[in-house]
XYZ file of C-alpha atoms in Angstrom:
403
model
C -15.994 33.592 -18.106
C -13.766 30.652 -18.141
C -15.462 26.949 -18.215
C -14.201 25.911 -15.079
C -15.764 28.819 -13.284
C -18.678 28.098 -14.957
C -18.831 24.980 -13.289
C -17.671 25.797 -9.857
C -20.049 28.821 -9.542
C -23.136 26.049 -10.503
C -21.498 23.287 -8.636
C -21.601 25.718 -5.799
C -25.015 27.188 -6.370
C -26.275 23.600 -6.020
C -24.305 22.687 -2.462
C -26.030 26.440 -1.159
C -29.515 24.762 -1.611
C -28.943 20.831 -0.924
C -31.958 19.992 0.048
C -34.104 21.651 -2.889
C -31.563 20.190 -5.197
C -32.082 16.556 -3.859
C -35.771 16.357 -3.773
C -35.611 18.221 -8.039
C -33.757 14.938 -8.673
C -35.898 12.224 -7.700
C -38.028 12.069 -10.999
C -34.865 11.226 -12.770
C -33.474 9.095 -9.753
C -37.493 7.189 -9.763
C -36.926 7.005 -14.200
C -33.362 6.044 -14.495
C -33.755 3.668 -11.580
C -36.761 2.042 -12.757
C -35.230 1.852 -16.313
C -32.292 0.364 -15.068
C -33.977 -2.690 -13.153
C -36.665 -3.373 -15.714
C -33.565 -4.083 -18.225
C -31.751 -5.597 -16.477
C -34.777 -8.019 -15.647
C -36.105 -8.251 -19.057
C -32.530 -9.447 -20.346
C -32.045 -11.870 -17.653
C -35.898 -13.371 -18.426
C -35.261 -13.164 -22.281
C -31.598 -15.423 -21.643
C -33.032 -17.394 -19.567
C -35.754 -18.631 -21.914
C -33.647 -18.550 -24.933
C -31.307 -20.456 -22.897
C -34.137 -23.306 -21.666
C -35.589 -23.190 -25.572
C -31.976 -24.213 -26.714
C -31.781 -27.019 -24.210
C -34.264 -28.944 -25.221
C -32.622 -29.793 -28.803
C -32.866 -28.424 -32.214
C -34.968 -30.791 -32.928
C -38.024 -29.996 -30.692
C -41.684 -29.102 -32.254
C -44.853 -27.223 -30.330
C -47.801 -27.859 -31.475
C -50.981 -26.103 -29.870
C -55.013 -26.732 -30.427
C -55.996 -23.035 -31.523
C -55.150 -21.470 -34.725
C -52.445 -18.733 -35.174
C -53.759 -15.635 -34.951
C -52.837 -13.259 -37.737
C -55.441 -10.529 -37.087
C -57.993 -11.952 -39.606
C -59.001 -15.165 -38.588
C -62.390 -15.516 -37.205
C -61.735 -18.956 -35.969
C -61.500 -18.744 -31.961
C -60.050 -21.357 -29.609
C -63.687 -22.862 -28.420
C -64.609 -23.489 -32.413
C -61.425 -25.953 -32.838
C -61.672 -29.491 -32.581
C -58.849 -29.492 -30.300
C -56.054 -32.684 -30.655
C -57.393 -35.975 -29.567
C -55.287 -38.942 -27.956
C -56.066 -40.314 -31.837
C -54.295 -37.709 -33.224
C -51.232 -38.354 -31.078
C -51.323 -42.036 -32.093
C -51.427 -40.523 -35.718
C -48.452 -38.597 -35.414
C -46.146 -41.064 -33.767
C -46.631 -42.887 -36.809
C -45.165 -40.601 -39.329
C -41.692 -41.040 -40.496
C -39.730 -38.332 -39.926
C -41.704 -37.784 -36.415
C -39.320 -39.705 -33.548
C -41.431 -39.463 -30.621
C -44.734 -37.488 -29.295
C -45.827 -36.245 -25.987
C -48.881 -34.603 -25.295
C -49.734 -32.721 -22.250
C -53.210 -32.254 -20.289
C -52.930 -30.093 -16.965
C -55.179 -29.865 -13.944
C -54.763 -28.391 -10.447
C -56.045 -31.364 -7.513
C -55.438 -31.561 -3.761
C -52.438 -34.114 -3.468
C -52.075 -36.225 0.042
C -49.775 -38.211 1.741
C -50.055 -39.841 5.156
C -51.653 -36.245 7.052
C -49.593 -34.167 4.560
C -52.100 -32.293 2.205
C -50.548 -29.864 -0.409
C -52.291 -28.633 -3.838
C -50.263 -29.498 -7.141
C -50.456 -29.335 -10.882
C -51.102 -32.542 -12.435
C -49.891 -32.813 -15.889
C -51.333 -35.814 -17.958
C -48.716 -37.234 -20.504
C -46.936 -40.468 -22.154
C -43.616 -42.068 -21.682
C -41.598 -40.139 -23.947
C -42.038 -36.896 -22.460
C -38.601 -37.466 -20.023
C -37.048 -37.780 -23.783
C -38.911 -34.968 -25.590
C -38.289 -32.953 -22.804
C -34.242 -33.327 -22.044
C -35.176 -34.466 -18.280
C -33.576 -37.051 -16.370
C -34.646 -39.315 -13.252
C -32.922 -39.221 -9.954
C -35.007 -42.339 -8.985
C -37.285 -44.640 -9.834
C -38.477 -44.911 -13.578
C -41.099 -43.373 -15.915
C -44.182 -44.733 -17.524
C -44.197 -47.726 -19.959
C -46.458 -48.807 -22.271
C -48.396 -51.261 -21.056
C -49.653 -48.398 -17.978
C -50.693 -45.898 -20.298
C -52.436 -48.164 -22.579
C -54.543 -49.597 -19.619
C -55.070 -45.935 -17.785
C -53.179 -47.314 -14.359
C -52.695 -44.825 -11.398
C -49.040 -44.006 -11.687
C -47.276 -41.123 -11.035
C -43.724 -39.603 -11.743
C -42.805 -36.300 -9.329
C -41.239 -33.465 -10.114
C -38.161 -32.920 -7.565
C -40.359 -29.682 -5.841
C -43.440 -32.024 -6.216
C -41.406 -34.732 -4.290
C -39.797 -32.775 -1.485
C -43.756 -30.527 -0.629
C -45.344 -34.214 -0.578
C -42.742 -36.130 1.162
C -40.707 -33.273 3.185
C -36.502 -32.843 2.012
C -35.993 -36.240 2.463
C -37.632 -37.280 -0.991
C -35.641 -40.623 -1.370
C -38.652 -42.467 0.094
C -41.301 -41.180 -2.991
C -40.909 -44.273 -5.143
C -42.910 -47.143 -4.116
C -45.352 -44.589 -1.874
C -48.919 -44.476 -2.365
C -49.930 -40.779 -3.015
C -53.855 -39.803 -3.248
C -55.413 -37.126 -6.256
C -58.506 -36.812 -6.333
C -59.301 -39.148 -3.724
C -57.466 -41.729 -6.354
C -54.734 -43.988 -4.706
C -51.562 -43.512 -7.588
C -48.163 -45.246 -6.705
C -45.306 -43.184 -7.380
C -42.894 -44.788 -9.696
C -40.164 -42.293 -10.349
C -38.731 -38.862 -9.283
C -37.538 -36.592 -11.415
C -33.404 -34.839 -11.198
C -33.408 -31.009 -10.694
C -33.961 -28.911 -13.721
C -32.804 -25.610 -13.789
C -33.098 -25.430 -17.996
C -36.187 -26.785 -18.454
C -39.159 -24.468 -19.959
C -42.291 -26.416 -18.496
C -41.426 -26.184 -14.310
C -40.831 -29.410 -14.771
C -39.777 -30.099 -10.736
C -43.141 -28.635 -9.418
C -45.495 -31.014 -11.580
C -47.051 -34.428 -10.889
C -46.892 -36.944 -13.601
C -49.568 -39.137 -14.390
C -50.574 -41.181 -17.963
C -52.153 -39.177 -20.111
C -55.087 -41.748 -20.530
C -55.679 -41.896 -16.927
C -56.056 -38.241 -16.284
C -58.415 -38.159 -19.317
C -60.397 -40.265 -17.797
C -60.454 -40.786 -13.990
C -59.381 -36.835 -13.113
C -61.678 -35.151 -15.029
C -61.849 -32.091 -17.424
C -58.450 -32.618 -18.649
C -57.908 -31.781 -22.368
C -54.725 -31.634 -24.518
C -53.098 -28.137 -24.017
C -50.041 -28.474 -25.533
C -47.906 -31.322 -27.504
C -44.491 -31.445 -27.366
C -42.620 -33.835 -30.338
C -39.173 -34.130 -31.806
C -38.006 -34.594 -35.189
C -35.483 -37.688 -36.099
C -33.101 -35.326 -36.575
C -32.675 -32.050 -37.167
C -32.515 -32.020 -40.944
C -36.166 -33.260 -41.030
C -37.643 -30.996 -39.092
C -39.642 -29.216 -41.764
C -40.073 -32.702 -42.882
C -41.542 -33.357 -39.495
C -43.499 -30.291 -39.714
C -44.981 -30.642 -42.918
C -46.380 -34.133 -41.849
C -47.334 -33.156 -38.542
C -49.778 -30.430 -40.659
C -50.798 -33.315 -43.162
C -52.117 -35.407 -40.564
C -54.310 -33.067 -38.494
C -55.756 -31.044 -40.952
C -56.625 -34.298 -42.452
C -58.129 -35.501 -39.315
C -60.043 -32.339 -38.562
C -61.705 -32.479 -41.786
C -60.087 -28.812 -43.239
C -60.947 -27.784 -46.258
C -58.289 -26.617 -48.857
C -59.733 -22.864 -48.720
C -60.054 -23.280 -44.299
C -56.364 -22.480 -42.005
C -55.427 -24.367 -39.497
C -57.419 -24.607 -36.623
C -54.230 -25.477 -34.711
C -50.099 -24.052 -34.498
C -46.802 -25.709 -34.938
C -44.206 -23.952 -33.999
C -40.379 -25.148 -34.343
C -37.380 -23.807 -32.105
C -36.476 -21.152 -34.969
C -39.813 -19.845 -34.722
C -40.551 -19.863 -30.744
C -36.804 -17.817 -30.249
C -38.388 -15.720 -32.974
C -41.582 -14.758 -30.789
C -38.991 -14.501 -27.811
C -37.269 -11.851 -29.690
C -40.254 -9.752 -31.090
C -42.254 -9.819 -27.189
C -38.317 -8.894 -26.102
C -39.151 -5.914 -28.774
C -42.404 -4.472 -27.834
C -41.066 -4.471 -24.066
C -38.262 -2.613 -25.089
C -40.202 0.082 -26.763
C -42.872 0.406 -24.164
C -39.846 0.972 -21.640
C -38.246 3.654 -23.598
C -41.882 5.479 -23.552
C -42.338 4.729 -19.849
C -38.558 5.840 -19.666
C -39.483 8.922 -21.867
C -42.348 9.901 -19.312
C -40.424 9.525 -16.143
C -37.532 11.721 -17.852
C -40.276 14.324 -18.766
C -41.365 14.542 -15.606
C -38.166 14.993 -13.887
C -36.757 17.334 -16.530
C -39.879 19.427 -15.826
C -39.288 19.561 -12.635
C -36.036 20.914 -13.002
C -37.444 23.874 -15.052
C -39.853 24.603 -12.276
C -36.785 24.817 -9.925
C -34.384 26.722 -12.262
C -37.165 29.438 -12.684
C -37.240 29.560 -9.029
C -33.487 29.870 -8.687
C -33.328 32.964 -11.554
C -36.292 35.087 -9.503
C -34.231 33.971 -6.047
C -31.231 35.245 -8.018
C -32.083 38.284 -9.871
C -30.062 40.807 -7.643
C -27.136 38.062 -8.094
C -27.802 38.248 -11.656
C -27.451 42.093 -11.899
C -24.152 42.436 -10.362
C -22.867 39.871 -12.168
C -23.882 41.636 -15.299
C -22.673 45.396 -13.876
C -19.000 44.062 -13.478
C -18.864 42.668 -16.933
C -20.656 38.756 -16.834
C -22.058 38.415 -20.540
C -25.460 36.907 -21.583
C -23.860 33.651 -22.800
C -21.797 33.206 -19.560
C -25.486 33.713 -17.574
C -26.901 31.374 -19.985
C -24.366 28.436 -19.892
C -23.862 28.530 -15.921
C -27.926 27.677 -15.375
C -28.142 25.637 -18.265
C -24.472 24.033 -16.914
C -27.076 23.827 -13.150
C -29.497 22.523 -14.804
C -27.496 19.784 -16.545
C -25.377 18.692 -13.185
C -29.044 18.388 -11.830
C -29.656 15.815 -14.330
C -26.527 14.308 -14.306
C -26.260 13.737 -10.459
C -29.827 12.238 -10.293
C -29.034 9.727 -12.936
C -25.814 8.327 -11.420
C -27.860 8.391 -8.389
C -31.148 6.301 -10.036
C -27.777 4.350 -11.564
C -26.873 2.835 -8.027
C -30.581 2.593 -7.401
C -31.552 0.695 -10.061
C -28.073 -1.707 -10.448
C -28.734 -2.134 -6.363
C -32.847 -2.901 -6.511
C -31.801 -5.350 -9.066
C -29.158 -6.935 -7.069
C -31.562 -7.284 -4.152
C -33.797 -8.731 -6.243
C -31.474 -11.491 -7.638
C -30.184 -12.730 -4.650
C -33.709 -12.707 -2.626
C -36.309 -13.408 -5.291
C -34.206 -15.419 -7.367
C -34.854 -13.239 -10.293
C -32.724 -14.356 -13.422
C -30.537 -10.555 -13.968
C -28.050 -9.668 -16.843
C -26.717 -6.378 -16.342
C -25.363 -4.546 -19.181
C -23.420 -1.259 -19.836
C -25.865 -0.210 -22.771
C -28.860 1.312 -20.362
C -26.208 3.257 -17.879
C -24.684 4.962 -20.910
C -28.274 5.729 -22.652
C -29.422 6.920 -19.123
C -26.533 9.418 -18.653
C -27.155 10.480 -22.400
C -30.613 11.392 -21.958
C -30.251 12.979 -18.187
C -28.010 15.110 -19.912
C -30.232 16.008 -23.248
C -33.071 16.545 -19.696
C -30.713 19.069 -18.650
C -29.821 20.993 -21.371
C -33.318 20.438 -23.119
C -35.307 21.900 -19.892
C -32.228 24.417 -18.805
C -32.691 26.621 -21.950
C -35.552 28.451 -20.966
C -34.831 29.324 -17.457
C -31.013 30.178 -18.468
C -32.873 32.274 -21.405
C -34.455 34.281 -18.643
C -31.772 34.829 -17.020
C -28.993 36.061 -19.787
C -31.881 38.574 -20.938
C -32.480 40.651 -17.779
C -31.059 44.076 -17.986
C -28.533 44.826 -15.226
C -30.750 48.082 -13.697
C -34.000 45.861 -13.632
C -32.145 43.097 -11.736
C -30.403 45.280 -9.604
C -33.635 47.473 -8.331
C -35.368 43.444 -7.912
C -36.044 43.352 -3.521
């Protein structure tokens, strides 16, 4: 039996019983769809923080109150000492160290006239506009003399600005907002940030000394700092580590009880979490494939009982076991096929929804469609076999005498 009869007879085997071949395909239309839109998700999220990481200079240090946990340490988060406003002053004095800016967060009602909305307030210093790559569409940030004497002002994120004051923002500056019940005058408004790692438009500015100690239960969460250049950022490092294990009183045998991490190293964690999500796709992907491809089995031993008699004649005129055999496996594998270019249009289609109405960050790529259509057809082949091994061995007189 020629290939291309092969094909037709499945092809129209499948259009006899529509229906039952449309609902055998959506496991692998559900796995190949869902495959396709978690991709394409995951490799928009992973460029978009590589992309945000990059913009803020190769220059730029992290440094976080906990130790880095390696799987042995027994130190936990609540038995560090933390980082101190002391420390910071510590570190902006080391040389190869340009500028520091610590960050303390709390959530607080925010009001304005009768407008009442609930923000994040992030406690910092001056250089954190620098640090951080941001600009100012108005107004100005911090200076010196405000932090050092804990004064209630504030610099607003651009979202910040427009839920507090309504789209027309341009009247922030020189407004009296309340947190906390605390009057703070605005002072400056932040430009729009689409490259910006922190959500830098939605948070409300305030000195770092003030929100330690007028908002209450604000602590030092994260510091962000920046080399001189980038040549002396292990330099930068290095010191940076000096200082606060000196401060926190470590012993030579104790770790750290805190992290710095530089650029290198964060885009290194992007790429082993963009890892582990890729290999617990391909099992979820590996499931949903199962599933479908057993479902085709179940279907393809229905067809050869349906088809016994059909079988039998086919056999009596001269049809050989391997032509049997390679028509259901060739069902089986159009099955496959046809529900994966189907979950294909699904999944490149839920994704495109999803970017233009969620705002989702998407990246679509070739590499999933081709390993989908790969794998629908190892599916079809892998769970045709037995059915189309069924089939081919039936004697013609058995099949023929089958009511």
């Amino acid at each position: 039996m020629k290939f291309k009869e092969i094909i037709r007879v499945s092809l129209n085997s499948l259009r006899t019983n529509m229906l039952r071949s449309l609902l055998t395909m959506v496991g692998i239309i559900i796995g190949v769809a869902a495959v396709i839109m978690i991709v394409a998700i995951g490799k928009g999220s992973t460029a978009t923080i590589t992309s945000q990481i990059n913009s803020m200079g190769n220059n730029l240090l992290m440094i976080y109150p906990y130790a880095p946990y390696d799987g042995s340490s027994s130190m936990s988060f609540n038995q560090t000492k933390g980082i101190s406003l002391k420390d910071i002053d510590a570190l902006e004095q080391q040389k190869a160290v340009a500028e520091v800016a610590p960050s303390a967060m709390t959530n607080a009602d925010i009001t304005w006239s009768r407008n009442k909305v609930s923000g994040q307030i992030e406690g910092t210093s001056l250089a954190f506009v620098h640090v951080r790559k941001l600009s100012l569409a108005q107004g100005r940030s911090f200076t010196h003399y405000e932090v050092d004497k804990q004064m209630n002002v504030a610099v607003l994120g651009s979202d910040a600005a427009r839920n507090i004051f309504g789209p027309d923002a341009s009247r922030a500056v020189g407004e009296t907002i309340m947190i906390k019940q605390l009057p703070f005058k605005v002072v400056g408004v932040l430009a729009n940030s689409n490259s910006n790692m922190s959500n830098s438009g939605q948070q409300v500015y305030v000195p770092i000394t003030t929100g330690m100690e007028r908002l209450g239960n604000m602590s030092i969460q994260q510091v962000n700092a920046s080399a001189t250049s980038e040549e002396k950022i292990d330099q930068a490092s290095a010191e940076i580590r000096q200082v606060l294990r000196v401060r926190h009183e470590l012993k030579p045998s104790e770790g750290d009880d805190f992290q710095i991490m530089t650029q290198t190293e964060i885009l290194k964690t992007v790429s082993g979490v963009d890892r582990i999500m890729n290999m617990l796709l391909a099992g979820v992907a590996a499931i949903a494939l199962g599933v479908g491809g057993v479902g085709i089995m179940n279907i393809m031993l229905v067809s050869v009982t349906e088809r016994t008699r059909e079988i039998g004649i086919r056999k009596a005129i001269g049809a050989q076991r391997s032509d049997i055999m390679l028509q259901f496996v060739a069902e089986a594998v159009f099955l496959s096929l046809m529900g994966g270019l189907v979950g294909v249009m699904v999944g490149l289609g839920g994704a495109k929804l999803l970017e233009k109405f969620v705002q989702m960050p998407i990246v679509y790529s070739i590499e999933p469609v081709l390993y989908s259509f790969l794998c629908c057809m190892a599916v079809g082949v892998l769970f045709g076999v037995y059915p189309a091994r069924k089939a081919s061995k039936l004697r013609p007189i058995d099949a023929l005498r089958y009511e």
